[in-house]
Amino acid sequence: MSLVEERARAVAHRYNFTEIRIPLLERIQLFVRSTGETSDIVEKQMYAFADRDEGETMVALRPEGTPGVVRAYVEAGLDRSDPEQRLFYSGAMFRRERPQKGRYRQFFQFGVEVLGRADPACDAELLMMSAELCGDLGLKVRFEINSIGDPSCRPAFRAALIEWGRAHWDQLCDDCHSRLERNPLRLLDCKIDAKLAESAPNSLDYLCDPCRVHFDTVKELASAGGVELVVNPRLVRGLDYYTRTAFEVMGDGLGAQSTVVAGGRYDGLVETMGGGAVAGIGFAIGVDRMALALQAASLVPTTAPDAAIIALGPAAMRQAIVVARRLRAANLSVEMLSPERKLKALLGRASKIGARFAVIIGEDELARGVVQLRDLKQSAQREVALAEAAGAIAAASSS
Ligand code: HAM
């Protein structure tokens, strides 16, 4: 998990993003207004409860980060004073979902949001950014993209979906029956009958000219930026604020929960939250899922110390502490082993933790100011002066 976060921070730095810390707890209204009343998140997945204040204000643990970022942005007046912002956040999110591999009730996201940029170059850059992160981690992924239009063209698409849904009423599942009027785009998301959804109208056929030009330019620029995209006209996102670009990145070895990154454009959200007409776009990385994908691909680097220190006897322990301190000062990773075991067991332990060297100090070494340096990789042992131990280990570790 920390490897994913570390790399994500490095990528965010390369793209000139600044960190924002957003609250874990927000008024429930924030998510109702932004994530959307008809989204699964708001309908069934929020951990919400009444505060003990006078008005018993309903609050919720954040199920996602975008609303908190936009709220902070509007509250700080940035929509008017300095609308172009590139922000990232990292932390726990909470959704009451049925837990399974890759889907948890508390999970971690690393998210980025760009405010004040409506141009397609920005969409392309965010796609490049996600691709770069996956590339840095060594993950093989697949990018899927779609455009779900904007308020000028979406009503026609919505109407077409409702009409299609009514014509196929008998074949729709119970969930889709309730989605039909409330949130017809989600008909395309039906996990129960994905085959049926294939015959539904698709958003690309309904795009207005500006949305089509935007979408085509995003694809062209992302491709120039080295991102291979697969257009999936059935890709709709489960959150209500999206406009135009929607995308998901899928990893291998994750079973049903294969989406490791997801995001899109949300041009009307700042206004919905009481701010100006400022565009927005972002994505969030599912940190837990990304870590699982790394594990599945055996890409998790094992941590092993440069040296394990073995002191034979209480007097040697004091010297061992001094040696450990010196080695760590030379930026080497060192684990002191328990002095309460025999040499053979301690060497076994040193191999088990993957130490490159065992540094052995007994009564004799103590008296002569030396240590035994055993190279556990090459099964060779030599004696070095105390002062030379750090240099010898550092030289071998970097070779
Ligand atoms: P989301 O698709 O709800 O989007 O979540 C983004 C990612 O978080 C998912 O693709 C997945 O990797 C991870 N994730 C979601 N739920 C869980 C869970 N229960 N357990 C483990 N991982 C999970 C958003 O949250 C938007 N705020 C993304 C965004 C930012 N759009 C624009 N800006």
GROMACS .gro file of C-alpha atoms and ligand atoms in nm:
model
  432
    1MET     CA    1   0.000   0.000   0.000
    2SER     CA    2   0.271   0.248   0.094
    3LEU     CA    3   0.459   0.171  -0.227
    4VAL     CA    4   0.151   0.266  -0.431
    5GLU     CA    5   0.108   0.586  -0.232
    6GLU     CA    6   0.476   0.675  -0.258
    7ARG     CA    7   0.477   0.635  -0.635
    8ALA     CA    8   0.147   0.820  -0.669
    9ARG     CA    9   0.291   1.112  -0.475
   10ALA     CA   10   0.596   1.115  -0.701
   11VAL     CA   11   0.375   1.120  -1.012
   12ALA     CA   12   0.156   1.394  -0.859
   13HIS     CA   13   0.473   1.594  -0.798
   14ARG     CA   14   0.582   1.553  -1.160
   15TYR     CA   15   0.244   1.688  -1.273
   16ASN     CA   16   0.262   1.981  -1.031
   17PHE     CA   17  -0.020   1.884  -0.793
   18THR     CA   18  -0.043   2.013  -0.435
   19GLU     CA   19  -0.175   1.810  -0.142
   20ILE     CA   20  -0.507   1.892   0.023
   21ARG     CA   21  -0.624   1.729   0.348
   22ILE     CA   22  -0.999   1.685   0.356
   23PRO     CA   23  -1.217   1.587   0.655
   24LEU     CA   24  -1.314   1.227   0.721
   25LEU     CA   25  -1.652   1.342   0.849
   26GLU     CA   26  -1.882   1.572   0.654
   27ARG     CA   27  -2.247   1.671   0.661
   28ILE     CA   28  -2.445   1.409   0.478
   29GLN     CA   29  -2.593   1.676   0.252
   30LEU     CA   30  -2.257   1.725   0.086
   31PHE     CA   31  -2.266   1.373  -0.058
   32VAL     CA   32  -2.638   1.379  -0.133
   33ARG     CA   33  -2.588   1.692  -0.344
   34SER     CA   34  -2.270   1.587  -0.521
   35THR     CA   35  -2.225   1.209  -0.536
   36GLY     CA   36  -2.599   1.201  -0.604
   37GLU     CA   37  -2.924   1.101  -0.443
   38THR     CA   38  -2.973   0.815  -0.687
   39SER     CA   39  -2.619   0.677  -0.665
   40ASP     CA   40  -2.568   0.344  -0.485
   41ILE     CA   41  -2.324   0.522  -0.254
   42VAL     CA   42  -2.583   0.764  -0.120
   43GLU     CA   43  -2.880   0.527  -0.143
   44LYS     CA   44  -2.725   0.238   0.047
   45GLN     CA   45  -2.356   0.261   0.125
   46MET     CA   46  -2.294   0.559   0.351
   47TYR     CA   47  -2.203   0.529   0.717
   48ALA     CA   48  -2.429   0.811   0.836
   49PHE     CA   49  -2.553   0.910   1.177
   50ALA     CA   50  -2.697   1.202   1.373
   51ASP     CA   51  -2.448   1.425   1.552
   52ARG     CA   52  -2.512   1.514   1.916
   53ASP     CA   53  -2.542   1.885   1.839
   54GLU     CA   54  -2.869   2.073   1.895
   55GLY     CA   55  -3.000   2.018   1.545
   56GLU     CA   56  -2.885   1.655   1.542
   57THR     CA   57  -2.710   1.729   1.214
   58MET     CA   58  -2.674   1.420   0.995
   59VAL     CA   59  -2.311   1.350   0.922
   60ALA     CA   60  -2.136   1.078   0.721
   61LEU     CA   61  -1.794   0.919   0.696
   62ARG     CA   62  -1.663   1.019   0.354
   63PRO     CA   63  -1.738   0.755   0.090
   64GLU     CA   64  -1.521   0.939  -0.165
   65GLY     CA   65  -1.296   1.246  -0.181
   66THR     CA   66  -1.422   1.460  -0.468
   67PRO     CA   67  -1.710   1.632  -0.279
   68GLY     CA   68  -1.483   1.733   0.011
   69VAL     CA   69  -1.227   1.884  -0.226
   70VAL     CA   70  -1.490   2.081  -0.415
   71ARG     CA   71  -1.650   2.200  -0.090
   72ALA     CA   72  -1.313   2.323   0.040
   73TYR     CA   73  -1.240   2.491  -0.294
   74VAL     CA   74  -1.571   2.679  -0.295
   75GLU     CA   75  -1.551   2.767   0.076
   76ALA     CA   76  -1.206   2.917   0.026
   77GLY     CA   77  -1.344   3.130  -0.260
   78LEU     CA   78  -1.089   2.986  -0.503
   79ASP     CA   79  -1.354   2.956  -0.775
   80ARG     CA   80  -1.337   3.336  -0.799
   81SER     CA   81  -0.992   3.430  -0.675
   82ASP     CA   82  -0.773   3.158  -0.825
   83PRO     CA   83  -0.987   2.904  -1.010
   84GLU     CA   84  -0.715   2.686  -1.164
   85GLN     CA   85  -0.610   2.432  -0.903
   86ARG     CA   86  -0.438   2.094  -0.917
   87LEU     CA   87  -0.496   1.909  -0.593
   88PHE     CA   88  -0.437   1.558  -0.461
   89TYR     CA   89  -0.549   1.375  -0.146
   90SER     CA   90  -0.485   1.040   0.009
   91GLY     CA   91  -0.669   0.850   0.279
   92ALA     CA   92  -0.943   0.620   0.401
   93MET     CA   93  -1.292   0.611   0.250
   94PHE     CA   94  -1.593   0.421   0.385
   95ARG     CA   95  -1.873   0.241   0.202
   96ARG     CA   96  -2.110  -0.019   0.339
   97GLU     CA   97  -2.060  -0.271   0.060
   98ARG     CA   98  -2.062  -0.649   0.072
   99PRO     CA   99  -1.695  -0.721   0.141
  100GLN     CA  100  -1.506  -0.944  -0.098
  101LYS     CA  101  -1.158  -0.959  -0.250
  102GLY     CA  102  -1.069  -0.602  -0.349
  103ARG     CA  103  -1.387  -0.455  -0.200
  104TYR     CA  104  -1.378  -0.338   0.158
  105ARG     CA  105  -1.586  -0.121   0.388
  106GLN     CA  106  -1.283   0.088   0.474
  107PHE     CA  107  -1.049   0.130   0.182
  108PHE     CA  108  -0.787   0.377   0.066
  109GLN     CA  109  -0.790   0.614  -0.225
  110PHE     CA  110  -0.530   0.841  -0.374
  111GLY     CA  111  -0.723   1.100  -0.572
  112VAL     CA  112  -0.644   1.399  -0.790
  113GLU     CA  113  -0.873   1.682  -0.891
  114VAL     CA  114  -0.811   1.959  -1.146
  115LEU     CA  115  -1.040   2.257  -1.118
  116GLY     CA  116  -1.074   2.539  -1.367
  117ARG     CA  117  -0.972   2.345  -1.679
  118ALA     CA  118  -1.240   2.259  -1.936
  119ASP     CA  119  -1.003   2.180  -2.223
  120PRO     CA  120  -0.950   1.823  -2.351
  121ALA     CA  121  -0.571   1.848  -2.301
  122CYS     CA  122  -0.639   1.829  -1.929
  123ASP     CA  123  -0.838   1.504  -1.967
  124ALA     CA  124  -0.554   1.360  -2.174
  125GLU     CA  125  -0.297   1.461  -1.915
  126LEU     CA  126  -0.488   1.286  -1.637
  127LEU     CA  127  -0.506   0.970  -1.849
  128MET     CA  128  -0.130   0.996  -1.902
  129MET     CA  129  -0.082   1.047  -1.532
  130SER     CA  130  -0.268   0.726  -1.443
  131ALA     CA  131  -0.082   0.538  -1.716
  132GLU     CA  132   0.248   0.665  -1.584
  133LEU     CA  133   0.170   0.550  -1.233
  134CYS     CA  134   0.074   0.200  -1.350
  135GLY     CA  135   0.388   0.194  -1.566
  136ASP     CA  136   0.608   0.303  -1.273
  137LEU     CA  137   0.466   0.021  -1.065
  138GLY     CA  138   0.515  -0.228  -1.349
  139LEU     CA  139   0.142  -0.307  -1.371
  140LYS     CA  140  -0.020  -0.420  -1.693
  141VAL     CA  141  -0.355  -0.244  -1.725
  142ARG     CA  142  -0.632  -0.170  -1.974
  143PHE     CA  143  -0.785   0.175  -2.016
  144GLU     CA  144  -1.153   0.210  -2.101
  145ILE     CA  145  -1.304   0.546  -2.188
  146ASN     CA  146  -1.642   0.687  -2.280
  147SER     CA  147  -1.820   1.019  -2.307
  148ILE     CA  148  -2.154   1.045  -2.135
  149GLY     CA  149  -2.233   1.388  -2.281
  150ASP     CA  150  -2.332   1.707  -2.105
  151PRO     CA  151  -2.660   1.871  -1.996
  152SER     CA  152  -2.737   1.972  -2.352
  153CYS     CA  153  -2.718   1.625  -2.510
  154ARG     CA  154  -2.770   1.387  -2.219
  155PRO     CA  155  -3.149   1.439  -2.188
  156ALA     CA  156  -3.202   1.282  -2.533
  157PHE     CA  157  -2.981   0.984  -2.438
  158ARG     CA  158  -3.163   0.950  -2.108
  159ALA     CA  159  -3.501   0.954  -2.282
  160ALA     CA  160  -3.382   0.687  -2.527
  161LEU     CA  161  -3.269   0.468  -2.239
  162ILE     CA  162  -3.603   0.506  -2.063
  163GLU     CA  163  -3.783   0.411  -2.380
  164TRP     CA  164  -3.558   0.107  -2.428
  165GLY     CA  165  -3.605   0.011  -2.063
  166ARG     CA  166  -3.982   0.025  -2.092
  167ALA     CA  167  -3.971  -0.186  -2.407
  168HIS     CA  168  -3.761  -0.448  -2.221
  169TRP     CA  169  -3.937  -0.417  -1.884
  170ASP     CA  170  -4.006  -0.791  -1.849
  171GLN     CA  171  -3.641  -0.878  -1.901
  172LEU     CA  172  -3.501  -0.622  -1.656
  173CYS     CA  173  -3.394  -0.719  -1.305
  174ASP     CA  174  -3.553  -0.564  -0.993
  175ASP     CA  175  -3.266  -0.320  -0.951
  176CYS     CA  176  -3.304  -0.200  -1.307
  177HIS     CA  177  -3.679  -0.150  -1.258
  178SER     CA  178  -3.606   0.107  -0.992
  179ARG     CA  179  -3.314   0.256  -1.189
  180LEU     CA  180  -3.531   0.310  -1.495
  181GLU     CA  181  -3.694   0.633  -1.379
  182ARG     CA  182  -3.445   0.743  -1.114
  183ASN     CA  183  -3.111   0.692  -1.287
  184PRO     CA  184  -3.155   0.529  -1.629
  185LEU     CA  185  -2.783   0.555  -1.719
  186ARG     CA  186  -2.718   0.288  -1.460
  187LEU     CA  187  -2.919   0.040  -1.669
  188LEU     CA  188  -2.595  -0.002  -1.863
  189ASP     CA  189  -2.417  -0.099  -1.546
  190CYS     CA  190  -2.641  -0.399  -1.475
  191LYS     CA  191  -2.423  -0.679  -1.346
  192ILE     CA  192  -2.709  -0.928  -1.360
  193ASP     CA  193  -2.784  -0.906  -1.730
  194ALA     CA  194  -2.488  -0.746  -1.905
  195LYS     CA  195  -2.588  -0.916  -2.233
  196LEU     CA  196  -2.924  -0.742  -2.239
  197ALA     CA  197  -2.756  -0.404  -2.175
  198GLU     CA  198  -2.561  -0.454  -2.498
  199SER     CA  199  -2.877  -0.387  -2.696
  200ALA     CA  200  -2.942  -0.058  -2.512
  201PRO     CA  201  -2.876   0.280  -2.678
  202ASN     CA  202  -2.524   0.406  -2.625
  203SER     CA  203  -2.415   0.753  -2.523
  204LEU     CA  204  -2.178   0.812  -2.815
  205ASP     CA  205  -2.468   0.810  -3.062
  206TYR     CA  206  -2.626   1.100  -2.875
  207LEU     CA  207  -2.329   1.336  -2.824
  208CYS     CA  208  -2.374   1.697  -2.932
  209ASP     CA  209  -2.103   1.846  -3.154
  210PRO     CA  210  -1.900   2.014  -2.877
  211CYS     CA  211  -1.902   1.690  -2.671
  212ARG     CA  212  -1.800   1.485  -2.974
  213VAL     CA  213  -1.513   1.721  -3.059
  214HIS     CA  214  -1.402   1.716  -2.695
  215PHE     CA  215  -1.408   1.335  -2.686
  216ASP     CA  216  -1.220   1.297  -3.016
  217THR     CA  217  -0.954   1.543  -2.904
  218VAL     CA  218  -0.908   1.366  -2.568
  219LYS     CA  219  -0.851   1.037  -2.750
  220GLU     CA  220  -0.610   1.194  -2.998
  221LEU     CA  221  -0.405   1.374  -2.732
  222ALA     CA  222  -0.397   1.075  -2.497
  223SER     CA  223  -0.274   0.860  -2.782
  224ALA     CA  224  -0.002   1.120  -2.859
  225GLY     CA  225   0.085   1.093  -2.489
  226GLY     CA  226   0.132   0.716  -2.522
  227VAL     CA  227  -0.195   0.596  -2.363
  228GLU     CA  228  -0.375   0.315  -2.542
  229LEU     CA  229  -0.748   0.359  -2.496
  230VAL     CA  230  -1.036   0.123  -2.557
  231VAL     CA  231  -1.366   0.302  -2.616
  232ASN     CA  232  -1.642   0.137  -2.416
  233PRO     CA  233  -1.973   0.303  -2.502
  234ARG     CA  234  -2.140   0.118  -2.210
  235LEU     CA  235  -1.911   0.271  -1.951
  236VAL     CA  236  -2.119   0.484  -1.717
  237ARG     CA  237  -2.002   0.576  -1.372
  238GLY     CA  238  -2.197   0.511  -1.055
  239LEU     CA  239  -2.165   0.869  -0.930
  240ASP     CA  240  -2.404   1.136  -1.054
  241TYR     CA  241  -2.176   1.433  -1.114
  242TYR     CA  242  -1.997   1.317  -1.427
  243THR     CA  243  -2.014   1.496  -1.762
  244ARG     CA  244  -1.837   1.411  -2.087
  245THR     CA  245  -1.522   1.204  -2.019
  246ALA     CA  246  -1.553   0.894  -1.799
  247PHE     CA  247  -1.276   0.638  -1.768
  248GLU     CA  248  -1.170   0.328  -1.580
  249VAL     CA  249  -0.842   0.143  -1.561
  250MET     CA  250  -0.853  -0.233  -1.515
  251GLY     CA  251  -0.579  -0.453  -1.370
  252ASP     CA  252  -0.519  -0.829  -1.389
  253GLY     CA  253  -0.560  -1.091  -1.119
  254LEU     CA  254  -0.829  -0.910  -0.923
  255GLY     CA  255  -1.139  -1.112  -1.005
  256ALA     CA  256  -1.463  -0.915  -1.012
  257GLN     CA  257  -1.317  -0.600  -0.857
  258SER     CA  258  -1.069  -0.523  -1.133
  259THR     CA  259  -1.099  -0.144  -1.158
  260VAL     CA  260  -0.787   0.006  -1.002
  261VAL     CA  261  -0.838   0.368  -1.113
  262ALA     CA  262  -1.157   0.550  -1.207
  263GLY     CA  263  -1.255   0.906  -1.280
  264GLY     CA  264  -1.396   1.160  -1.516
  265ARG     CA  265  -1.507   1.514  -1.580
  266TYR     CA  266  -1.760   1.693  -1.357
  267ASP     CA  267  -1.809   2.035  -1.513
  268GLY     CA  268  -2.128   2.131  -1.324
  269LEU     CA  269  -2.026   2.022  -0.974
  270VAL     CA  270  -1.867   2.344  -0.850
  271GLU     CA  271  -2.184   2.532  -0.940
  272THR     CA  272  -2.403   2.271  -0.770
  273MET     CA  273  -2.197   2.328  -0.457
  274GLY     CA  274  -2.268   2.702  -0.466
  275GLY     CA  275  -1.957   2.812  -0.658
  276GLY     CA  276  -1.903   2.968  -1.000
  277ALA     CA  277  -1.919   2.802  -1.340
  278VAL     CA  278  -1.586   2.626  -1.310
  279ALA     CA  279  -1.500   2.298  -1.483
  280GLY     CA  280  -1.353   2.002  -1.299
  281ILE     CA  281  -1.201   1.662  -1.366
  282GLY     CA  282  -1.023   1.400  -1.159
  283PHE     CA  283  -0.968   1.038  -1.077
  284ALA     CA  284  -0.907   0.818  -0.775
  285ILE     CA  285  -0.676   0.524  -0.743
  286GLY     CA  286  -0.802   0.231  -0.537
  287VAL     CA  287  -0.485   0.187  -0.334
  288ASP     CA  288  -0.586  -0.150  -0.183
  289ARG     CA  289  -0.672  -0.291  -0.525
  290MET     CA  290  -0.355  -0.158  -0.680
  291ALA     CA  291  -0.156  -0.330  -0.402
  292LEU     CA  292  -0.347  -0.655  -0.467
  293ALA     CA  293  -0.271  -0.631  -0.837
  294LEU     CA  294   0.099  -0.584  -0.756
  295GLN     CA  295   0.091  -0.890  -0.534
  296ALA     CA  296  -0.086  -1.096  -0.800
  297ALA     CA  297   0.186  -0.998  -1.048
  298SER     CA  298   0.463  -1.065  -0.792
  299LEU     CA  299   0.571  -0.703  -0.819
  300VAL     CA  300   0.594  -0.627  -0.450
  301PRO     CA  301   0.959  -0.570  -0.365
  302THR     CA  302   1.058  -0.771  -0.060
  303THR     CA  303   1.217  -0.574   0.218
  304ALA     CA  304   1.533  -0.729   0.348
  305PRO     CA  305   1.798  -0.573   0.572
  306ASP     CA  306   2.156  -0.520   0.460
  307ALA     CA  307   2.277  -0.681   0.781
  308ALA     CA  308   2.164  -0.887   1.079
  309ILE     CA  309   2.378  -0.838   1.388
  310ILE     CA  310   2.457  -1.135   1.604
  311ALA     CA  311   2.606  -1.081   1.949
  312LEU     CA  312   2.735  -1.388   2.129
  313GLY     CA  313   2.721  -1.309   2.501
  314PRO     CA  314   2.626  -1.003   2.708
  315ALA     CA  315   2.961  -0.823   2.672
  316ALA     CA  316   2.946  -0.849   2.294
  317MET     CA  317   2.593  -0.705   2.298
  318ARG     CA  318   2.723  -0.363   2.399
  319GLN     CA  319   2.963  -0.367   2.105
  320ALA     CA  320   2.685  -0.492   1.876
  321ILE     CA  321   2.474  -0.190   1.967
  322VAL     CA  322   2.762   0.040   1.873
  323VAL     CA  323   2.811  -0.143   1.542
  324ALA     CA  324   2.438  -0.127   1.461
  325ARG     CA  325   2.440   0.245   1.526
  326ARG     CA  326   2.735   0.297   1.292
  327LEU     CA  327   2.582   0.092   1.014
  328ARG     CA  328   2.250   0.276   1.038
  329ALA     CA  329   2.436   0.609   1.032
  330ALA     CA  330   2.576   0.491   0.698
  331ASN     CA  331   2.210   0.451   0.587
  332LEU     CA  332   2.220   0.072   0.594
  333SER     CA  333   1.917  -0.128   0.704
  334VAL     CA  334   2.005  -0.333   1.011
  335GLU     CA  335   1.823  -0.574   1.242
  336MET     CA  336   1.974  -0.669   1.577
  337LEU     CA  337   1.896  -1.032   1.654
  338SER     CA  338   1.807  -1.158   2.000
  339PRO     CA  339   2.119  -1.255   2.197
  340GLU     CA  340   1.930  -1.533   2.373
  341ARG     CA  341   1.975  -1.794   2.102
  342LYS     CA  342   2.261  -2.010   1.973
  343LEU     CA  343   2.474  -1.908   1.672
  344LYS     CA  344   2.320  -2.170   1.441
  345ALA     CA  345   1.965  -2.056   1.516
  346LEU     CA  346   2.067  -1.693   1.475
  347LEU     CA  347   2.224  -1.759   1.134
  348GLY     CA  348   1.903  -1.935   1.037
  349ARG     CA  349   1.705  -1.631   1.142
  350ALA     CA  350   1.938  -1.397   0.949
  351SER     CA  351   1.879  -1.601   0.632
  352LYS     CA  352   1.506  -1.611   0.694
  353ILE     CA  353   1.475  -1.231   0.704
  354GLY     CA  354   1.682  -1.214   0.386
  355ALA     CA  355   1.980  -1.028   0.535
  356ARG     CA  356   2.268  -0.992   0.293
  357PHE     CA  357   2.525  -1.010   0.575
  358ALA     CA  358   2.544  -1.149   0.925
  359VAL     CA  359   2.774  -0.942   1.145
  360ILE     CA  360   2.897  -1.172   1.420
  361ILE     CA  361   3.055  -1.041   1.740
  362GLY     CA  362   3.178  -1.282   2.009
  363GLU     CA  363   3.414  -1.240   2.308
  364ASP     CA  364   3.719  -1.288   2.087
  365GLU     CA  365   3.606  -1.031   1.824
  366LEU     CA  366   3.525  -0.791   2.103
  367ALA     CA  367   3.877  -0.817   2.249
  368ARG     CA  368   4.041  -0.763   1.910
  369GLY     CA  369   3.811  -0.482   1.782
  370VAL     CA  370   3.693  -0.681   1.477
  371VAL     CA  371   3.374  -0.845   1.351
  372GLN     CA  372   3.307  -1.156   1.144
  373LEU     CA  373   3.129  -1.058   0.828
  374ARG     CA  374   2.938  -1.349   0.679
  375ASP     CA  375   2.807  -1.295   0.326
  376LEU     CA  376   2.486  -1.498   0.337
  377LYS     CA  377   2.436  -1.481  -0.038
  378GLN     CA  378   2.777  -1.621  -0.120
  379SER     CA  379   2.828  -1.827   0.197
  380ALA     CA  380   3.171  -1.667   0.253
  381GLN     CA  381   3.305  -1.526   0.577
  382ARG     CA  382   3.588  -1.285   0.652
  383GLU     CA  383   3.711  -1.081   0.943
  384VAL     CA  384   3.708  -0.701   0.915
  385ALA     CA  385   3.806  -0.424   1.153
  386LEU     CA  386   3.515  -0.265   1.336
  387ALA     CA  387   3.563   0.066   1.159
  388GLU     CA  388   3.553  -0.100   0.817
  389ALA     CA  389   3.232  -0.299   0.858
  390ALA     CA  390   2.996  -0.030   0.730
  391GLY     CA  391   3.208   0.040   0.422
  392ALA     CA  392   3.242  -0.330   0.338
  393ILE     CA  393   2.865  -0.391   0.365
  394ALA     CA  394   2.774  -0.077   0.173
  395ALA     CA  395   3.015  -0.168  -0.109
  396ALA     CA  396   2.877  -0.522  -0.139
  397SER     CA  397   2.513  -0.410  -0.112
  398SER     CA  398   2.548  -0.160  -0.394
  399SER     CA  399   2.735  -0.403  -0.622
  400HAM     P1  400  -1.507   0.540  -0.758
  400HAM     O1  401  -1.516   0.469  -0.891
  400HAM     O2  402  -1.624   0.530  -0.670
  400HAM     O3  403  -1.475   0.691  -0.790
  400HAM     O4  404  -1.379   0.488  -0.679
  400HAM     C1  405  -1.250   0.496  -0.736
  400HAM     C2  406  -1.172   0.369  -0.709
  400HAM     O5  407  -1.168   0.344  -0.568
  400HAM     C3  408  -1.233   0.244  -0.767
  400HAM     O6  409  -1.199   0.227  -0.902
  400HAM     C4  410  -1.169   0.136  -0.681
  400HAM     O7  411  -1.037   0.107  -0.728
  400HAM     C5  412  -1.162   0.204  -0.546
  400HAM     N1  413  -1.274   0.159  -0.462
  400HAM     C6  414  -1.402   0.204  -0.464
  400HAM     N2  415  -1.477   0.137  -0.371
  400HAM     C7  416  -1.396   0.049  -0.311
  400HAM     C8  417  -1.412  -0.049  -0.206
  400HAM     N3  418  -1.529  -0.066  -0.144
  400HAM     N4  419  -1.304  -0.123  -0.170
  400HAM     C9  420  -1.185  -0.107  -0.230
  400HAM     N5  421  -1.163  -0.015  -0.328
  400HAM    C10  422  -1.266   0.061  -0.369
  400HAM    C11  423  -1.460   0.787  -0.695
  400HAM     O8  424  -1.453   0.767  -0.577
  400HAM    C12  425  -1.444   0.928  -0.752
  400HAM     N6  426  -1.434   1.022  -0.640
  400HAM    C13  427  -1.323   0.935  -0.843
  400HAM    C14  428  -1.305   1.070  -0.903
  400HAM    C15  429  -1.222   1.167  -0.859
  400HAM     N7  430  -1.376   1.118  -1.004
  400HAM    C16  431  -1.337   1.243  -1.025
  400HAM     N8  432  -1.247   1.275  -0.938
   0.00000   0.00000   0.00000
